[in-house]
């Protein structure tokens, strides 16, 4: 190792904090952005909390489908709370500094909850597959114990791998800069700051993305290909319409989340641009969780009926 390389490594090892640039390139819109993100955060908290409460209170919603939906809404609240409060803090105080430990913690929780979302969406598609393709076996297959095991597996399954990946990424030396051109600590912009050859780290990101995103997505597609084939064989138009209505909401959420997340994590490092990364990340971290309660409630007759019943009681 020559003197220049040694000095660069010494400088890199002293990086103890990063600067999240976020939306600093829009100085005249800081007040508007703070207000908009505050409103969005409230909508996400209220909308998803409403789903959790109504699935707990209404006896008609004591079914596996709504048990998983309540888990999904809880997940969305946690998922958004990893990023949005930090965005609001950075915009409100204009203090964009974040310690290396805090950045690693945010990345780790973001990745773990992202893995949970992938698994939970796959479990929800399996639930619909059993309900529509094997309705007689549904009560036996999707019993309370099995539902709890599937939900627990979804929440816990990604933790060891994502902790390992976070430790691997943050053990790198950062010598290019300490400025993260993003609104939260995400892997692609952090890898851009690393010194030297990050090929192995990029490959590990791709492998984990394939394991936790591509595989569940393929399982979802396989489930829905069977579901659609079964629905098309139903004898009545009413039956087909009802079956499609229970599945269309889930499919819409699947494509919104997996579409934007897959493009972000499976693109080569050289093709990443800050503007595109921020736009895609906004989509799967904020926009999708905001619309999930609307998608699942307005397109679901059982949830609408439960809401009417709740309002009439009051």
Short mmCIF file of C-alpha atoms in Angstrom, two decimals:
data_model
loop_
_atom_site.label_atom_id
_atom_site.label_comp_id
_atom_site.label_asym_id
_atom_site.label_seq_id
_atom_site.Cartn_x
_atom_site.Cartn_y
_atom_site.Cartn_z
CA UNK A 1 0.00 0.00 0.00
CA UNK A 2 1.54 3.33 -1.03
CA UNK A 3 1.41 6.53 1.04
CA UNK A 4 -1.49 8.08 -0.91
CA UNK A 5 -3.68 5.00 -0.49
CA UNK A 6 -2.81 4.82 3.22
CA UNK A 7 -3.74 8.48 3.75
CA UNK A 8 -7.04 7.99 1.87
CA UNK A 9 -7.87 4.98 4.03
CA UNK A 10 -6.99 6.87 7.22
CA UNK A 11 -9.26 9.74 6.18
CA UNK A 12 -12.03 7.29 5.25
CA UNK A 13 -11.86 5.55 8.62
CA UNK A 14 -12.50 8.84 10.43
CA UNK A 15 -16.00 9.29 8.89
CA UNK A 16 -18.35 9.19 11.87
CA UNK A 17 -21.33 11.00 10.39
CA UNK A 18 -23.10 11.55 7.09
CA UNK A 19 -25.08 14.43 5.66
CA UNK A 20 -28.49 13.56 4.17
CA UNK A 21 -28.90 16.03 1.32
CA UNK A 22 -32.55 15.06 0.87
CA UNK A 23 -34.46 17.92 -0.75
CA UNK A 24 -31.86 20.63 -0.04
CA UNK A 25 -31.76 21.39 -3.78
CA UNK A 26 -35.28 22.86 -3.40
CA UNK A 27 -34.66 25.68 -0.88
CA UNK A 28 -37.82 27.63 -1.75
CA UNK A 29 -40.05 24.59 -1.21
CA UNK A 30 -38.86 23.58 2.28
CA UNK A 31 -41.99 24.89 4.02
CA UNK A 32 -44.28 23.27 1.45
CA UNK A 33 -42.43 19.95 1.69
CA UNK A 34 -42.60 19.98 5.51
CA UNK A 35 -46.36 20.61 5.41
CA UNK A 36 -46.95 18.01 2.69
CA UNK A 37 -44.92 15.27 4.41
CA UNK A 38 -46.60 16.05 7.76
CA UNK A 39 -50.05 15.63 6.19
CA UNK A 40 -48.98 12.44 4.40
CA UNK A 41 -47.60 10.98 7.66
CA UNK A 42 -50.87 11.72 9.47
CA UNK A 43 -52.89 10.15 6.63
CA UNK A 44 -50.75 7.00 6.78
CA UNK A 45 -51.01 6.74 10.59
CA UNK A 46 -54.78 7.38 10.69
CA UNK A 47 -55.64 5.25 7.63
CA UNK A 48 -53.64 2.20 8.67
CA UNK A 49 -54.70 2.51 12.32
CA UNK A 50 -58.31 2.54 11.11
CA UNK A 51 -57.73 -0.77 9.28
CA UNK A 52 -56.18 -2.32 12.42
CA UNK A 53 -59.00 -1.15 14.71
CA UNK A 54 -61.87 -2.11 12.42
CA UNK A 55 -60.48 -5.61 11.77
CA UNK A 56 -60.21 -6.10 15.55
CA UNK A 57 -63.67 -4.82 16.43
CA UNK A 58 -65.94 -6.21 13.71
CA UNK A 59 -66.86 -9.92 14.12
CA UNK A 60 -67.42 -10.23 10.34
CA UNK A 61 -63.74 -9.42 9.75
CA UNK A 62 -62.37 -12.17 12.03
CA UNK A 63 -60.96 -14.06 9.06
CA UNK A 64 -57.38 -14.91 7.99
CA UNK A 65 -57.52 -12.37 5.14
CA UNK A 66 -58.17 -9.51 7.58
CA UNK A 67 -55.73 -10.87 10.16
CA UNK A 68 -52.98 -10.50 7.54
CA UNK A 69 -54.37 -7.13 6.46
CA UNK A 70 -54.09 -5.87 10.06
CA UNK A 71 -50.49 -7.13 10.16
CA UNK A 72 -49.84 -5.37 6.86
CA UNK A 73 -51.23 -2.07 8.17
CA UNK A 74 -49.09 -2.38 11.32
CA UNK A 75 -46.10 -3.00 9.10
CA UNK A 76 -46.82 0.08 6.97
CA UNK A 77 -46.92 2.29 10.08
CA UNK A 78 -43.53 0.92 11.21
CA UNK A 79 -42.08 1.08 7.69
CA UNK A 80 -42.97 4.74 7.18
CA UNK A 81 -41.89 5.67 10.72
CA UNK A 82 -38.33 4.60 9.86
CA UNK A 83 -37.99 7.33 7.21
CA UNK A 84 -40.64 10.06 7.46
CA UNK A 85 -39.89 11.43 10.97
CA UNK A 86 -36.25 11.83 9.93
CA UNK A 87 -37.29 13.64 6.75
CA UNK A 88 -39.47 16.00 8.80
CA UNK A 89 -36.63 16.59 11.29
CA UNK A 90 -34.13 17.39 8.53
CA UNK A 91 -36.50 19.81 6.77
CA UNK A 92 -37.78 21.41 9.99
CA UNK A 93 -34.38 22.01 11.60
CA UNK A 94 -32.28 22.18 8.41
CA UNK A 95 -29.83 19.96 10.32
CA UNK A 96 -29.06 17.19 7.85
CA UNK A 97 -26.30 15.48 9.83
CA UNK A 98 -26.78 11.87 10.90
CA UNK A 99 -24.27 9.74 12.79
CA UNK A 100 -22.89 6.61 11.18
CA UNK A 101 -24.56 4.46 13.85
CA UNK A 102 -27.95 6.19 13.37
CA UNK A 103 -27.61 5.82 9.59
CA UNK A 104 -26.78 2.10 9.92
CA UNK A 105 -29.73 1.62 12.32
CA UNK A 106 -32.13 3.32 9.91
CA UNK A 107 -30.83 1.22 7.00
CA UNK A 108 -31.12 -2.00 9.02
CA UNK A 109 -34.72 -1.38 10.12
CA UNK A 110 -35.68 -0.23 6.63
CA UNK A 111 -34.27 -3.42 5.08
CA UNK A 112 -35.82 -5.71 7.72
CA UNK A 113 -39.27 -4.15 7.33
CA UNK A 114 -38.90 -4.18 3.54
CA UNK A 115 -38.21 -7.93 3.71
CA UNK A 116 -41.24 -8.35 5.96
CA UNK A 117 -43.41 -6.54 3.41
CA UNK A 118 -42.22 -8.86 0.61
CA UNK A 119 -42.92 -11.98 2.69
CA UNK A 120 -46.27 -10.71 3.97
CA UNK A 121 -47.50 -9.87 0.47
CA UNK A 122 -46.55 -13.42 -0.58
CA UNK A 123 -48.42 -14.87 2.43
CA UNK A 124 -51.50 -12.78 1.58
CA UNK A 125 -51.45 -14.11 -1.98
CA UNK A 126 -51.17 -17.68 -0.62
CA UNK A 127 -54.20 -16.98 1.59
CA UNK A 128 -56.21 -15.88 -1.47
CA UNK A 129 -54.95 -18.91 -3.43
CA UNK A 130 -56.20 -21.36 -0.77
CA UNK A 131 -59.51 -19.46 -0.34
CA UNK A 132 -60.34 -19.44 -4.06
CA UNK A 133 -58.67 -22.58 -5.40
CA UNK A 134 -59.28 -24.88 -2.41
CA UNK A 135 -62.28 -23.36 -0.55
CA UNK A 136 -63.27 -26.61 1.19
CA UNK A 137 -59.80 -26.99 2.73
CA UNK A 138 -59.45 -23.28 3.58
CA UNK A 139 -60.63 -23.42 7.25
CA UNK A 140 -58.31 -26.34 7.95
CA UNK A 141 -55.27 -25.01 6.07
CA UNK A 142 -55.52 -21.39 7.24
CA UNK A 143 -56.27 -22.14 10.90
CA UNK A 144 -55.35 -19.59 13.62
CA UNK A 145 -52.07 -21.35 14.52
CA UNK A 146 -50.96 -21.51 10.88
CA UNK A 147 -51.87 -17.84 10.36
CA UNK A 148 -49.86 -16.81 13.42
CA UNK A 149 -46.87 -18.87 12.25
CA UNK A 150 -46.98 -17.33 8.75
CA UNK A 151 -47.25 -13.81 10.17
CA UNK A 152 -44.40 -14.40 12.65
CA UNK A 153 -42.23 -15.89 9.90
CA UNK A 154 -42.86 -12.82 7.75
CA UNK A 155 -41.87 -10.44 10.54
CA UNK A 156 -38.79 -12.37 11.68
CA UNK A 157 -37.57 -14.11 8.52
CA UNK A 158 -35.43 -11.28 7.14
CA UNK A 159 -33.82 -10.08 10.37
CA UNK A 160 -30.57 -12.17 10.43
CA UNK A 161 -29.70 -11.58 6.76
CA UNK A 162 -30.48 -7.86 6.82
CA UNK A 163 -28.46 -7.28 9.99
CA UNK A 164 -25.55 -9.09 8.32
CA UNK A 165 -25.90 -7.04 5.13
CA UNK A 166 -26.04 -3.77 7.07
CA UNK A 167 -22.88 -4.67 9.03
CA UNK A 168 -21.13 -5.59 5.78
CA UNK A 169 -22.00 -2.30 4.04
CA UNK A 170 -21.15 -0.06 7.00
CA UNK A 171 -17.84 -1.79 7.61
CA UNK A 172 -16.63 -0.34 4.29
CA UNK A 173 -14.36 2.70 4.16
CA UNK A 174 -16.04 5.87 2.91
CA UNK A 175 -13.62 8.22 1.19
CA UNK A 176 -15.52 9.72 -1.76
CA UNK A 177 -17.68 11.95 0.42
CA UNK A 178 -19.90 11.86 3.49
CA UNK A 179 -22.85 13.43 1.67
CA UNK A 180 -25.70 11.00 0.94
CA UNK A 181 -27.73 12.34 -1.98
CA UNK A 182 -30.96 10.88 -0.67
CA UNK A 183 -33.60 11.58 1.97
CA UNK A 184 -32.75 8.50 4.04
CA UNK A 185 -29.90 6.01 4.44
CA UNK A 186 -30.54 3.60 1.57
CA UNK A 187 -28.05 1.11 0.15
CA UNK A 188 -27.47 2.44 -3.43
CA UNK A 189 -26.45 6.00 -2.42
CA UNK A 190 -24.34 4.69 0.49
CA UNK A 191 -22.45 2.29 -1.78
CA UNK A 192 -21.59 5.25 -4.03
CA UNK A 193 -19.58 6.77 -1.17
CA UNK A 194 -17.47 3.66 -0.55
CA UNK A 195 -13.80 3.50 -1.49
CA UNK A 196 -12.31 1.00 -3.87
CA UNK A 197 -14.02 -1.92 -5.54
CA UNK A 198 -17.53 -2.57 -4.19
CA UNK A 199 -18.38 -5.33 -6.69
CA UNK A 200 -18.77 -8.02 -4.01
CA UNK A 201 -21.01 -5.73 -1.94
CA UNK A 202 -23.14 -4.92 -4.98
CA UNK A 203 -23.49 -8.63 -5.73
CA UNK A 204 -24.59 -9.30 -2.16
CA UNK A 205 -27.24 -6.56 -2.49
CA UNK A 206 -28.49 -8.16 -5.73
CA UNK A 207 -28.57 -11.64 -4.19
CA UNK A 208 -30.51 -10.46 -1.14
CA UNK A 209 -32.89 -8.50 -3.39
CA UNK A 210 -33.49 -11.64 -5.48
CA UNK A 211 -34.02 -13.75 -2.36
CA UNK A 212 -36.32 -11.32 -0.54
CA UNK A 213 -38.05 -9.54 -3.46
CA UNK A 214 -37.84 -11.51 -6.70
CA UNK A 215 -38.63 -14.95 -5.17
CA UNK A 216 -41.75 -13.75 -3.26
CA UNK A 217 -42.85 -11.85 -6.37
CA UNK A 218 -42.58 -15.01 -8.49
CA UNK A 219 -44.57 -16.94 -5.87
CA UNK A 220 -47.24 -14.22 -5.95
CA UNK A 221 -47.41 -14.42 -9.75
CA UNK A 222 -47.67 -18.22 -9.57
CA UNK A 223 -50.47 -17.98 -6.99
CA UNK A 224 -52.41 -15.47 -9.04
CA UNK A 225 -52.03 -17.40 -12.27
CA UNK A 226 -53.78 -20.31 -10.50
CA UNK A 227 -56.33 -17.94 -8.94
CA UNK A 228 -57.22 -16.30 -12.27
CA UNK A 229 -57.53 -19.70 -13.99
CA UNK A 230 -59.90 -20.85 -11.20
CA UNK A 231 -61.96 -17.63 -11.32
CA UNK A 232 -62.45 -17.90 -15.08
CA UNK A 233 -63.94 -21.37 -14.56
CA UNK A 234 -66.59 -20.12 -12.13
CA UNK A 235 -70.08 -20.65 -13.57
CA UNK A 236 -71.63 -17.26 -12.72
CA UNK A 237 -70.58 -13.71 -13.58
CA UNK A 238 -71.43 -12.62 -10.03
CA UNK A 239 -69.07 -15.21 -8.56
CA UNK A 240 -66.28 -14.15 -10.91
CA UNK A 241 -66.80 -10.46 -10.08
CA UNK A 242 -66.73 -11.12 -6.33
CA UNK A 243 -63.57 -13.23 -6.57
CA UNK A 244 -61.81 -10.64 -8.74
CA UNK A 245 -62.77 -7.81 -6.36
CA UNK A 246 -61.12 -9.55 -3.38
CA UNK A 247 -57.90 -10.09 -5.34
CA UNK A 248 -57.57 -6.88 -7.37
CA UNK A 249 -56.74 -4.74 -4.31
CA UNK A 250 -53.89 -7.04 -3.30
CA UNK A 251 -52.54 -7.25 -6.86
CA UNK A 252 -52.52 -3.45 -7.18
CA UNK A 253 -50.48 -3.09 -3.97
CA UNK A 254 -48.10 -5.85 -5.12
CA UNK A 255 -47.31 -4.13 -8.41
CA UNK A 256 -46.96 -0.68 -6.80
CA UNK A 257 -44.48 -1.93 -4.19
CA UNK A 258 -42.50 -4.55 -6.11
CA UNK A 259 -42.32 -2.49 -9.31
CA UNK A 260 -40.58 0.51 -7.79
CA UNK A 261 -38.49 -1.47 -5.26
CA UNK A 262 -37.20 -3.94 -7.87
CA UNK A 263 -36.08 -1.16 -10.23
CA UNK A 264 -34.22 0.52 -7.35
CA UNK A 265 -32.29 -2.51 -6.06
CA UNK A 266 -31.73 -4.60 -9.19
CA UNK A 267 -30.31 -1.83 -11.38
CA UNK A 268 -26.50 -1.70 -11.79
CA UNK A 269 -24.75 0.92 -9.65
CA UNK A 270 -23.61 2.83 -12.76
CA UNK A 271 -27.21 3.50 -13.86
CA UNK A 272 -28.34 5.03 -10.55
CA UNK A 273 -29.10 8.74 -10.59
CA UNK A 274 -30.06 10.73 -7.45
CA UNK A 275 -33.26 12.15 -8.97
CA UNK A 276 -34.57 8.77 -10.16
CA UNK A 277 -33.60 7.04 -6.90
CA UNK A 278 -35.45 9.64 -4.82
CA UNK A 279 -38.55 9.43 -7.01
CA UNK A 280 -38.69 5.62 -6.89
CA UNK A 281 -37.98 5.58 -3.15
CA UNK A 282 -40.76 8.09 -2.49
CA UNK A 283 -43.08 5.75 -4.34
CA UNK A 284 -42.47 2.57 -2.33
CA UNK A 285 -41.67 4.19 1.04
CA UNK A 286 -44.41 6.85 1.22
CA UNK A 287 -46.90 6.83 -1.66
CA UNK A 288 -47.78 3.11 -1.47
CA UNK A 289 -48.35 3.08 2.33
CA UNK A 290 -50.55 6.18 1.97
CA UNK A 291 -52.81 4.58 -0.64
CA UNK A 292 -52.96 1.10 0.94
CA UNK A 293 -55.86 1.89 3.32
CA UNK A 294 -57.83 3.46 0.45
CA UNK A 295 -57.11 0.54 -1.87
CA UNK A 296 -58.10 -2.09 0.70
CA UNK A 297 -61.12 -0.26 2.15
CA UNK A 298 -62.80 1.40 -0.83
CA UNK A 299 -62.48 -1.76 -2.94
CA UNK A 300 -63.61 -4.15 -0.20
CA UNK A 301 -67.32 -4.56 0.52
CA UNK A 302 -66.73 -6.22 3.91
CA UNK A 303 -64.62 -3.30 5.15
CA UNK A 304 -67.17 -0.76 3.85
CA UNK A 305 -69.97 -2.68 5.59
CA UNK A 306 -67.96 -2.76 8.84
CA UNK A 307 -67.35 0.98 8.57
CA UNK A 308 -71.05 1.69 8.08
CA UNK A 309 -71.90 -0.50 11.07
CA UNK A 310 -69.34 1.34 13.20
CA UNK A 311 -70.65 4.78 12.16
CA UNK A 312 -74.28 3.78 12.73
CA UNK A 313 -73.44 2.63 16.27
CA UNK A 314 -71.96 6.02 17.00
#
